[in-house]
Amino acid sequence: MDTAPAEGHQGCMVAVVGPSGAGKDTLMAHAARFFEGREDVVFVRRVITRDAAAGGEDHDGVSEAEFEALEKAGRFAVSWGAHGLRYGIPDETRDAVADGRLVIANGSRSALNRFRAAFPSLVVINVTASLDVLAARLEARGRESREEILRRLQRSSLSIEDGYKVVTIDNSGSIEEAGKAMVDALSGCLSARP
């Protein structure tokens, strides 16, 4: 499929957010395979202050000093810190949206105001799962006990404040079901373009 953006179409930024263990990376990878080869759909490769070989999402790993230099040089459309790491969305994503493309980035609920400031045509996909499912997935990572995980999850809000266009996907069940919901949500963004 080699679909280029139609001339005059407004692009859109989609920020995919949700708690650890919700399966954001898995759903984004599923959608990336579905839209593979389409020029009008771009999945963002984030810059993170984490070793690129550390596992998880495919990203550009940089040191704290390199991240600071990139940020000062204006190389990020959006940047934020969370869980002891720094995250950046490359500035080129603005051009992709301006060119009429659908751009999908792994975001953060804490940075949504920054995404909205950089990308007025913002859609938020909020990936959730039941507390039991989140706890089981996080427990499998082996970093915290089940009790610590449940206490942390019960303290955090899984909702998005008003004022954003939000699509919520429950990823408590099968990847096929949640993956279809992700593809449908992104397809809806494509068809909603003028």
mmCIF file with all atom_site columns, C-alpha atoms in Angstrom:
data_model
loop_
_atom_site.group_PDB
_atom_site.id
_atom_site.type_symbol
_atom_site.label_atom_id
_atom_site.label_alt_id
_atom_site.label_comp_id
_atom_site.label_asym_id
_atom_site.label_entity_id
_atom_site.label_seq_id
_atom_site.pdbx_PDB_ins_code
_atom_site.Cartn_x
_atom_site.Cartn_y
_atom_site.Cartn_z
_atom_site.occupancy
_atom_site.B_iso_or_equiv
_atom_site.pdbx_formal_charge
_atom_site.auth_seq_id
_atom_site.auth_comp_id
_atom_site.auth_asym_id
_atom_site.auth_atom_id
_atom_site.pdbx_PDB_model_num
ATOM 1   C CA . MET A 1 1   ? 0.000   0.000   0.000  1.00 0.00 ? 1   MET A CA 1
ATOM 2   C CA . ASP A 1 2   ? 1.673   3.232   -1.107 1.00 0.00 ? 2   ASP A CA 1
ATOM 3   C CA . THR A 1 3   ? -0.781  5.948   -0.144 1.00 0.00 ? 3   THR A CA 1
ATOM 4   C CA . ALA A 1 4   ? 0.601   9.479   -0.139 1.00 0.00 ? 4   ALA A CA 1
ATOM 5   C CA . PRO A 1 5   ? -1.149  12.308  1.685  1.00 0.00 ? 5   PRO A CA 1
ATOM 6   C CA . ALA A 1 6   ? -3.650  14.114  -0.490 1.00 0.00 ? 6   ALA A CA 1
ATOM 7   C CA . GLU A 1 7   ? -2.707  17.685  -1.247 1.00 0.00 ? 7   GLU A CA 1
ATOM 8   C CA . GLY A 1 8   ? -4.394  20.189  1.070  1.00 0.00 ? 8   GLY A CA 1
ATOM 9   C CA . HIS A 1 9   ? -5.205  17.607  3.753  1.00 0.00 ? 9   HIS A CA 1
ATOM 10  C CA . GLN A 1 10  ? -4.540  18.619  7.313  1.00 0.00 ? 10  GLN A CA 1
ATOM 11  C CA . GLY A 1 11  ? -2.403  16.153  9.206  1.00 0.00 ? 11  GLY A CA 1
ATOM 12  C CA . CYS A 1 12  ? -2.945  14.958  12.728 1.00 0.00 ? 12  CYS A CA 1
ATOM 13  C CA . MET A 1 13  ? -0.812  13.995  15.716 1.00 0.00 ? 13  MET A CA 1
ATOM 14  C CA . VAL A 1 14  ? -1.992  10.982  17.716 1.00 0.00 ? 14  VAL A CA 1
ATOM 15  C CA . ALA A 1 15  ? -0.484  10.666  21.192 1.00 0.00 ? 15  ALA A CA 1
ATOM 16  C CA . VAL A 1 16  ? -0.829  7.141   22.571 1.00 0.00 ? 16  VAL A CA 1
ATOM 17  C CA . VAL A 1 17  ? -0.876  7.209   26.368 1.00 0.00 ? 17  VAL A CA 1
ATOM 18  C CA . GLY A 1 18  ? -1.650  4.859   29.222 1.00 0.00 ? 18  GLY A CA 1
ATOM 19  C CA . PRO A 1 19  ? -0.131  3.309   32.329 1.00 0.00 ? 19  PRO A CA 1
ATOM 20  C CA . SER A 1 20  ? 2.848   0.953   32.352 1.00 0.00 ? 20  SER A CA 1
ATOM 21  C CA . GLY A 1 21  ? 1.680   -2.524  31.436 1.00 0.00 ? 21  GLY A CA 1
ATOM 22  C CA . ALA A 1 22  ? -1.291  -1.355  29.353 1.00 0.00 ? 22  ALA A CA 1
ATOM 23  C CA . GLY A 1 23  ? 0.378   -2.551  26.131 1.00 0.00 ? 23  GLY A CA 1
ATOM 24  C CA . LYS A 1 24  ? 0.912   0.715   24.264 1.00 0.00 ? 24  LYS A CA 1
ATOM 25  C CA . ASP A 1 25  ? 4.047   -0.521  22.481 1.00 0.00 ? 25  ASP A CA 1
ATOM 26  C CA . THR A 1 26  ? 2.376   -3.798  21.510 1.00 0.00 ? 26  THR A CA 1
ATOM 27  C CA . LEU A 1 27  ? -0.664  -2.032  20.042 1.00 0.00 ? 27  LEU A CA 1
ATOM 28  C CA . MET A 1 28  ? 1.474   0.521   18.228 1.00 0.00 ? 28  MET A CA 1
ATOM 29  C CA . ALA A 1 29  ? 3.589   -2.282  16.711 1.00 0.00 ? 29  ALA A CA 1
ATOM 30  C CA . HIS A 1 30  ? 0.383   -4.063  15.621 1.00 0.00 ? 30  HIS A CA 1
ATOM 31  C CA . ALA A 1 31  ? -0.878  -0.876  13.947 1.00 0.00 ? 31  ALA A CA 1
ATOM 32  C CA . ALA A 1 32  ? 2.526   -0.187  12.349 1.00 0.00 ? 32  ALA A CA 1
ATOM 33  C CA . ARG A 1 33  ? 2.400   -3.605  10.660 1.00 0.00 ? 33  ARG A CA 1
ATOM 34  C CA . PHE A 1 34  ? -1.135  -2.891  9.418  1.00 0.00 ? 34  PHE A CA 1
ATOM 35  C CA . PHE A 1 35  ? -0.189  0.510   7.931  1.00 0.00 ? 35  PHE A CA 1
ATOM 36  C CA . GLU A 1 36  ? 3.237   -0.578  6.666  1.00 0.00 ? 36  GLU A CA 1
ATOM 37  C CA . GLY A 1 37  ? 4.128   1.004   3.332  1.00 0.00 ? 37  GLY A CA 1
ATOM 38  C CA . ARG A 1 38  ? 1.742   3.942   3.655  1.00 0.00 ? 38  ARG A CA 1
ATOM 39  C CA . GLU A 1 39  ? 3.461   7.283   3.194  1.00 0.00 ? 39  GLU A CA 1
ATOM 40  C CA . ASP A 1 40  ? 0.611   9.136   4.894  1.00 0.00 ? 40  ASP A CA 1
ATOM 41  C CA . VAL A 1 41  ? 1.047   7.293   8.226  1.00 0.00 ? 41  VAL A CA 1
ATOM 42  C CA . VAL A 1 42  ? 4.179   7.895   10.333 1.00 0.00 ? 42  VAL A CA 1
ATOM 43  C CA . PHE A 1 43  ? 5.119   6.142   13.577 1.00 0.00 ? 43  PHE A CA 1
ATOM 44  C CA . VAL A 1 44  ? 7.510   8.337   15.577 1.00 0.00 ? 44  VAL A CA 1
ATOM 45  C CA . ARG A 1 45  ? 10.829  7.021   16.837 1.00 0.00 ? 45  ARG A CA 1
ATOM 46  C CA . ARG A 1 46  ? 11.331  8.744   20.190 1.00 0.00 ? 46  ARG A CA 1
ATOM 47  C CA . VAL A 1 47  ? 14.612  9.982   21.655 1.00 0.00 ? 47  VAL A CA 1
ATOM 48  C CA . ILE A 1 48  ? 15.059  8.643   25.207 1.00 0.00 ? 48  ILE A CA 1
ATOM 49  C CA . THR A 1 49  ? 17.804  8.904   27.808 1.00 0.00 ? 49  THR A CA 1
ATOM 50  C CA . ARG A 1 50  ? 18.028  5.113   27.896 1.00 0.00 ? 50  ARG A CA 1
ATOM 51  C CA . ASP A 1 51  ? 20.384  2.721   26.134 1.00 0.00 ? 51  ASP A CA 1
ATOM 52  C CA . ALA A 1 52  ? 18.938  1.822   22.728 1.00 0.00 ? 52  ALA A CA 1
ATOM 53  C CA . ALA A 1 53  ? 19.689  -1.839  23.465 1.00 0.00 ? 53  ALA A CA 1
ATOM 54  C CA . ALA A 1 54  ? 17.727  -1.778  26.750 1.00 0.00 ? 54  ALA A CA 1
ATOM 55  C CA . GLY A 1 55  ? 14.687  -3.436  25.192 1.00 0.00 ? 55  GLY A CA 1
ATOM 56  C CA . GLY A 1 56  ? 11.127  -2.204  24.954 1.00 0.00 ? 56  GLY A CA 1
ATOM 57  C CA . GLU A 1 57  ? 10.265  0.220   22.190 1.00 0.00 ? 57  GLU A CA 1
ATOM 58  C CA . ASP A 1 58  ? 12.608  0.933   19.299 1.00 0.00 ? 58  ASP A CA 1
ATOM 59  C CA . HIS A 1 59  ? 14.103  4.334   20.138 1.00 0.00 ? 59  HIS A CA 1
ATOM 60  C CA . ASP A 1 60  ? 17.177  6.520   19.777 1.00 0.00 ? 60  ASP A CA 1
ATOM 61  C CA . GLY A 1 61  ? 19.116  6.252   23.028 1.00 0.00 ? 61  GLY A CA 1
ATOM 62  C CA . VAL A 1 62  ? 21.091  9.309   24.127 1.00 0.00 ? 62  VAL A CA 1
ATOM 63  C CA . SER A 1 63  ? 22.896  10.465  27.272 1.00 0.00 ? 63  SER A CA 1
ATOM 64  C CA . GLU A 1 64  ? 21.432  13.123  29.546 1.00 0.00 ? 64  GLU A CA 1
ATOM 65  C CA . ALA A 1 65  ? 23.960  15.649  28.158 1.00 0.00 ? 65  ALA A CA 1
ATOM 66  C CA . GLU A 1 66  ? 23.066  14.776  24.547 1.00 0.00 ? 66  GLU A CA 1
ATOM 67  C CA . PHE A 1 67  ? 19.366  15.138  25.325 1.00 0.00 ? 67  PHE A CA 1
ATOM 68  C CA . GLU A 1 68  ? 19.981  18.560  26.916 1.00 0.00 ? 68  GLU A CA 1
ATOM 69  C CA . ALA A 1 69  ? 21.928  19.686  23.842 1.00 0.00 ? 69  ALA A CA 1
ATOM 70  C CA . LEU A 1 70  ? 19.175  18.510  21.486 1.00 0.00 ? 70  LEU A CA 1
ATOM 71  C CA . GLU A 1 71  ? 16.522  20.219  23.597 1.00 0.00 ? 71  GLU A CA 1
ATOM 72  C CA . LYS A 1 72  ? 18.456  23.516  23.714 1.00 0.00 ? 72  LYS A CA 1
ATOM 73  C CA . ALA A 1 73  ? 18.935  23.346  19.929 1.00 0.00 ? 73  ALA A CA 1
ATOM 74  C CA . GLY A 1 74  ? 15.145  23.117  19.436 1.00 0.00 ? 74  GLY A CA 1
ATOM 75  C CA . ARG A 1 75  ? 15.301  19.597  18.022 1.00 0.00 ? 75  ARG A CA 1
ATOM 76  C CA . PHE A 1 76  ? 12.162  18.406  19.867 1.00 0.00 ? 76  PHE A CA 1
ATOM 77  C CA . ALA A 1 77  ? 8.569   19.305  19.125 1.00 0.00 ? 77  ALA A CA 1
ATOM 78  C CA . VAL A 1 78  ? 7.712   17.934  22.579 1.00 0.00 ? 78  VAL A CA 1
ATOM 79  C CA . SER A 1 79  ? 9.916   16.791  25.461 1.00 0.00 ? 79  SER A CA 1
ATOM 80  C CA . TRP A 1 80  ? 9.253   15.670  29.031 1.00 0.00 ? 80  TRP A CA 1
ATOM 81  C CA . GLY A 1 81  ? 10.626  13.669  31.916 1.00 0.00 ? 81  GLY A CA 1
ATOM 82  C CA . ALA A 1 82  ? 9.075   10.646  33.645 1.00 0.00 ? 82  ALA A CA 1
ATOM 83  C CA . HIS A 1 83  ? 10.281  7.726   35.765 1.00 0.00 ? 83  HIS A CA 1
ATOM 84  C CA . GLY A 1 84  ? 13.842  9.062   35.829 1.00 0.00 ? 84  GLY A CA 1
ATOM 85  C CA . LEU A 1 85  ? 14.108  9.285   32.022 1.00 0.00 ? 85  LEU A CA 1
ATOM 86  C CA . ARG A 1 86  ? 13.759  12.080  29.450 1.00 0.00 ? 86  ARG A CA 1
ATOM 87  C CA . TYR A 1 87  ? 11.681  11.656  26.292 1.00 0.00 ? 87  TYR A CA 1
ATOM 88  C CA . GLY A 1 88  ? 11.670  13.687  23.084 1.00 0.00 ? 88  GLY A CA 1
ATOM 89  C CA . ILE A 1 89  ? 9.476   13.774  19.982 1.00 0.00 ? 89  ILE A CA 1
ATOM 90  C CA . PRO A 1 90  ? 11.693  14.931  17.077 1.00 0.00 ? 90  PRO A CA 1
ATOM 91  C CA . ASP A 1 91  ? 10.870  18.348  15.646 1.00 0.00 ? 91  ASP A CA 1
ATOM 92  C CA . GLU A 1 92  ? 10.507  16.830  12.144 1.00 0.00 ? 92  GLU A CA 1
ATOM 93  C CA . THR A 1 93  ? 7.122   15.495  13.237 1.00 0.00 ? 93  THR A CA 1
ATOM 94  C CA . ARG A 1 94  ? 5.749   19.031  12.856 1.00 0.00 ? 94  ARG A CA 1
ATOM 95  C CA . ASP A 1 95  ? 6.669   18.909  9.153  1.00 0.00 ? 95  ASP A CA 1
ATOM 96  C CA . ALA A 1 96  ? 5.003   15.504  8.751  1.00 0.00 ? 96  ALA A CA 1
ATOM 97  C CA . VAL A 1 97  ? 1.753   16.813  10.270 1.00 0.00 ? 97  VAL A CA 1
ATOM 98  C CA . ALA A 1 98  ? 1.983   20.009  8.187  1.00 0.00 ? 98  ALA A CA 1
ATOM 99  C CA . ASP A 1 99  ? 2.391   17.807  5.086  1.00 0.00 ? 99  ASP A CA 1
ATOM 100 C CA . GLY A 1 100 ? -0.951  16.118  5.833  1.00 0.00 ? 100 GLY A CA 1
ATOM 101 C CA . ARG A 1 101 ? 0.316   12.921  7.419  1.00 0.00 ? 101 ARG A CA 1
ATOM 102 C CA . LEU A 1 102 ? -1.114  11.001  10.348 1.00 0.00 ? 102 LEU A CA 1
ATOM 103 C CA . VAL A 1 103 ? 1.671   10.909  12.932 1.00 0.00 ? 103 VAL A CA 1
ATOM 104 C CA . ILE A 1 104 ? 1.521   8.483   15.878 1.00 0.00 ? 104 ILE A CA 1
ATOM 105 C CA . ALA A 1 105 ? 3.735   8.882   18.947 1.00 0.00 ? 105 ALA A CA 1
ATOM 106 C CA . ASN A 1 106 ? 4.048   7.112   22.267 1.00 0.00 ? 106 ASN A CA 1
ATOM 107 C CA . GLY A 1 107 ? 3.253   9.944   24.675 1.00 0.00 ? 107 GLY A CA 1
ATOM 108 C CA . SER A 1 108 ? 2.537   10.601  28.327 1.00 0.00 ? 108 SER A CA 1
ATOM 109 C CA . ARG A 1 109 ? -0.574  11.843  30.101 1.00 0.00 ? 109 ARG A CA 1
ATOM 110 C CA . SER A 1 110 ? 1.648   14.305  31.999 1.00 0.00 ? 110 SER A CA 1
ATOM 111 C CA . ALA A 1 111 ? 2.844   15.847  28.704 1.00 0.00 ? 111 ALA A CA 1
ATOM 112 C CA . LEU A 1 112 ? -0.498  16.173  26.886 1.00 0.00 ? 112 LEU A CA 1
ATOM 113 C CA . ASN A 1 113 ? -0.569  19.956  27.344 1.00 0.00 ? 113 ASN A CA 1
ATOM 114 C CA . ARG A 1 114 ? 2.825   20.097  25.573 1.00 0.00 ? 114 ARG A CA 1
ATOM 115 C CA . PHE A 1 115 ? 1.532   17.901  22.740 1.00 0.00 ? 115 PHE A CA 1
ATOM 116 C CA . ARG A 1 116 ? -1.532  20.140  22.342 1.00 0.00 ? 116 ARG A CA 1
ATOM 117 C CA . ALA A 1 117 ? 0.652   23.275  22.247 1.00 0.00 ? 117 ALA A CA 1
ATOM 118 C CA . ALA A 1 118 ? 2.859   21.756  19.516 1.00 0.00 ? 118 ALA A CA 1
ATOM 119 C CA . PHE A 1 119 ? 0.081   20.002  17.577 1.00 0.00 ? 119 PHE A CA 1
ATOM 120 C CA . PRO A 1 120 ? -3.327  21.740  17.580 1.00 0.00 ? 120 PRO A CA 1
ATOM 121 C CA . SER A 1 121 ? -4.797  18.798  15.621 1.00 0.00 ? 121 SER A CA 1
ATOM 122 C CA . LEU A 1 122 ? -4.226  16.329  18.459 1.00 0.00 ? 122 LEU A CA 1
ATOM 123 C CA . VAL A 1 123 ? -6.047  13.061  19.130 1.00 0.00 ? 123 VAL A CA 1
ATOM 124 C CA . VAL A 1 124 ? -5.281  11.075  22.277 1.00 0.00 ? 124 VAL A CA 1
ATOM 125 C CA . ILE A 1 125 ? -5.549  7.286   22.313 1.00 0.00 ? 125 ILE A CA 1
ATOM 126 C CA . ASN A 1 126 ? -5.779  6.232   25.950 1.00 0.00 ? 126 ASN A CA 1
ATOM 127 C CA . VAL A 1 127 ? -4.813  2.556   26.317 1.00 0.00 ? 127 VAL A CA 1
ATOM 128 C CA . THR A 1 128 ? -6.111  1.023   29.531 1.00 0.00 ? 128 THR A CA 1
ATOM 129 C CA . ALA A 1 129 ? -6.479  -2.395  31.104 1.00 0.00 ? 129 ALA A CA 1
ATOM 130 C CA . SER A 1 130 ? -8.020  -3.704  34.298 1.00 0.00 ? 130 SER A CA 1
ATOM 131 C CA . LEU A 1 131 ? -5.949  -3.260  37.464 1.00 0.00 ? 131 LEU A CA 1
ATOM 132 C CA . ASP A 1 132 ? -5.487  -7.046  37.728 1.00 0.00 ? 132 ASP A CA 1
ATOM 133 C CA . VAL A 1 133 ? -4.166  -7.271  34.158 1.00 0.00 ? 133 VAL A CA 1
ATOM 134 C CA . LEU A 1 134 ? -1.848  -4.279  34.646 1.00 0.00 ? 134 LEU A CA 1
ATOM 135 C CA . ALA A 1 135 ? -0.557  -5.743  37.903 1.00 0.00 ? 135 ALA A CA 1
ATOM 136 C CA . ALA A 1 136 ? 0.102   -9.156  36.333 1.00 0.00 ? 136 ALA A CA 1
ATOM 137 C CA . ARG A 1 137 ? 1.983   -7.604  33.396 1.00 0.00 ? 137 ARG A CA 1
ATOM 138 C CA . LEU A 1 138 ? 4.077   -5.384  35.665 1.00 0.00 ? 138 LEU A CA 1
ATOM 139 C CA . GLU A 1 139 ? 4.743   -8.239  38.067 1.00 0.00 ? 139 GLU A CA 1
ATOM 140 C CA . ALA A 1 140 ? 6.081   -10.296 35.155 1.00 0.00 ? 140 ALA A CA 1
ATOM 141 C CA . ARG A 1 141 ? 8.731   -7.594  34.662 1.00 0.00 ? 141 ARG A CA 1
ATOM 142 C CA . GLY A 1 142 ? 10.069  -8.455  38.130 1.00 0.00 ? 142 GLY A CA 1
ATOM 143 C CA . ARG A 1 143 ? 10.766  -4.898  39.317 1.00 0.00 ? 143 ARG A CA 1
ATOM 144 C CA . GLU A 1 144 ? 8.144   -4.641  42.113 1.00 0.00 ? 144 GLU A CA 1
ATOM 145 C CA . SER A 1 145 ? 6.053   -6.963  44.257 1.00 0.00 ? 145 SER A CA 1
ATOM 146 C CA . ARG A 1 146 ? 2.398   -7.470  43.380 1.00 0.00 ? 146 ARG A CA 1
ATOM 147 C CA . GLU A 1 147 ? 1.343   -5.538  46.501 1.00 0.00 ? 147 GLU A CA 1
ATOM 148 C CA . GLU A 1 148 ? 3.569   -2.558  45.603 1.00 0.00 ? 148 GLU A CA 1
ATOM 149 C CA . ILE A 1 149 ? 2.219   -2.582  42.061 1.00 0.00 ? 149 ILE A CA 1
ATOM 150 C CA . LEU A 1 150 ? -1.430  -2.703  43.156 1.00 0.00 ? 150 LEU A CA 1
ATOM 151 C CA . ARG A 1 151 ? -0.902  0.177   45.628 1.00 0.00 ? 151 ARG A CA 1
ATOM 152 C CA . ARG A 1 152 ? 0.752   2.266   42.896 1.00 0.00 ? 152 ARG A CA 1
ATOM 153 C CA . LEU A 1 153 ? -1.961  1.497   40.341 1.00 0.00 ? 153 LEU A CA 1
ATOM 154 C CA . GLN A 1 154 ? -4.773  2.309   42.763 1.00 0.00 ? 154 GLN A CA 1
ATOM 155 C CA . ARG A 1 155 ? -3.207  5.735   43.416 1.00 0.00 ? 155 ARG A CA 1
ATOM 156 C CA . SER A 1 156 ? -2.956  6.623   39.732 1.00 0.00 ? 156 SER A CA 1
ATOM 157 C CA . SER A 1 157 ? -5.766  7.882   37.531 1.00 0.00 ? 157 SER A CA 1
ATOM 158 C CA . LEU A 1 158 ? -6.296  6.105   34.221 1.00 0.00 ? 158 LEU A CA 1
ATOM 159 C CA . SER A 1 159 ? -8.525  8.840   32.806 1.00 0.00 ? 159 SER A CA 1
ATOM 160 C CA . ILE A 1 160 ? -7.706  11.900  30.704 1.00 0.00 ? 160 ILE A CA 1
ATOM 161 C CA . GLU A 1 161 ? -8.852  15.359  31.746 1.00 0.00 ? 161 GLU A CA 1
ATOM 162 C CA . ASP A 1 162 ? -11.505 17.111  29.671 1.00 0.00 ? 162 ASP A CA 1
ATOM 163 C CA . GLY A 1 163 ? -10.586 19.193  26.669 1.00 0.00 ? 163 GLY A CA 1
ATOM 164 C CA . TYR A 1 164 ? -8.934  16.509  24.547 1.00 0.00 ? 164 TYR A CA 1
ATOM 165 C CA . LYS A 1 165 ? -10.340 14.407  21.742 1.00 0.00 ? 165 LYS A CA 1
ATOM 166 C CA . VAL A 1 166 ? -9.873  10.967  23.338 1.00 0.00 ? 166 VAL A CA 1
ATOM 167 C CA . VAL A 1 167 ? -10.356 7.406   22.121 1.00 0.00 ? 167 VAL A CA 1
ATOM 168 C CA . THR A 1 168 ? -10.072 4.850   24.935 1.00 0.00 ? 168 THR A CA 1
ATOM 169 C CA . ILE A 1 169 ? -9.003  1.287   24.156 1.00 0.00 ? 169 ILE A CA 1
ATOM 170 C CA . ASP A 1 170 ? -9.321  -1.425  26.806 1.00 0.00 ? 170 ASP A CA 1
ATOM 171 C CA . ASN A 1 171 ? -6.416  -3.837  26.305 1.00 0.00 ? 171 ASN A CA 1
ATOM 172 C CA . SER A 1 172 ? -7.422  -6.292  29.038 1.00 0.00 ? 172 SER A CA 1
ATOM 173 C CA . GLY A 1 173 ? -8.266  -9.026  26.527 1.00 0.00 ? 173 GLY A CA 1
ATOM 174 C CA . SER A 1 174 ? -6.725  -10.333 23.334 1.00 0.00 ? 174 SER A CA 1
ATOM 175 C CA . ILE A 1 175 ? -4.224  -8.428  21.202 1.00 0.00 ? 175 ILE A CA 1
ATOM 176 C CA . GLU A 1 176 ? -6.435  -9.135  18.182 1.00 0.00 ? 176 GLU A CA 1
ATOM 177 C CA . GLU A 1 177 ? -9.384  -7.302  19.736 1.00 0.00 ? 177 GLU A CA 1
ATOM 178 C CA . ALA A 1 178 ? -7.395  -4.328  21.080 1.00 0.00 ? 178 ALA A CA 1
ATOM 179 C CA . GLY A 1 179 ? -5.242  -4.245  17.916 1.00 0.00 ? 179 GLY A CA 1
ATOM 180 C CA . LYS A 1 180 ? -8.362  -3.966  15.760 1.00 0.00 ? 180 LYS A CA 1
ATOM 181 C CA . ALA A 1 181 ? -9.606  -1.126  17.991 1.00 0.00 ? 181 ALA A CA 1
ATOM 182 C CA . MET A 1 182 ? -6.257  0.660   17.537 1.00 0.00 ? 182 MET A CA 1
ATOM 183 C CA . VAL A 1 183 ? -6.324  0.245   13.747 1.00 0.00 ? 183 VAL A CA 1
ATOM 184 C CA . ASP A 1 184 ? -9.966  1.387   13.662 1.00 0.00 ? 184 ASP A CA 1
ATOM 185 C CA . ALA A 1 185 ? -9.156  4.481   15.734 1.00 0.00 ? 185 ALA A CA 1
ATOM 186 C CA . LEU A 1 186 ? -6.232  5.431   13.475 1.00 0.00 ? 186 LEU A CA 1
ATOM 187 C CA . SER A 1 187 ? -8.288  4.712   10.341 1.00 0.00 ? 187 SER A CA 1
ATOM 188 C CA . GLY A 1 188 ? -10.936 7.025   11.762 1.00 0.00 ? 188 GLY A CA 1
ATOM 189 C CA . CYS A 1 189 ? -8.344  9.781   12.084 1.00 0.00 ? 189 CYS A CA 1
ATOM 190 C CA . LEU A 1 190 ? -7.375  9.260   8.439  1.00 0.00 ? 190 LEU A CA 1
ATOM 191 C CA . SER A 1 191 ? -10.951 9.407   7.196  1.00 0.00 ? 191 SER A CA 1
ATOM 192 C CA . ALA A 1 192 ? -11.738 12.477  9.350  1.00 0.00 ? 192 ALA A CA 1
ATOM 193 C CA . ARG A 1 193 ? -9.176  14.582  7.509  1.00 0.00 ? 193 ARG A CA 1
ATOM 194 C CA . PRO A 1 194 ? -10.694 17.267  5.242  1.00 0.00 ? 194 PRO A CA 1
#
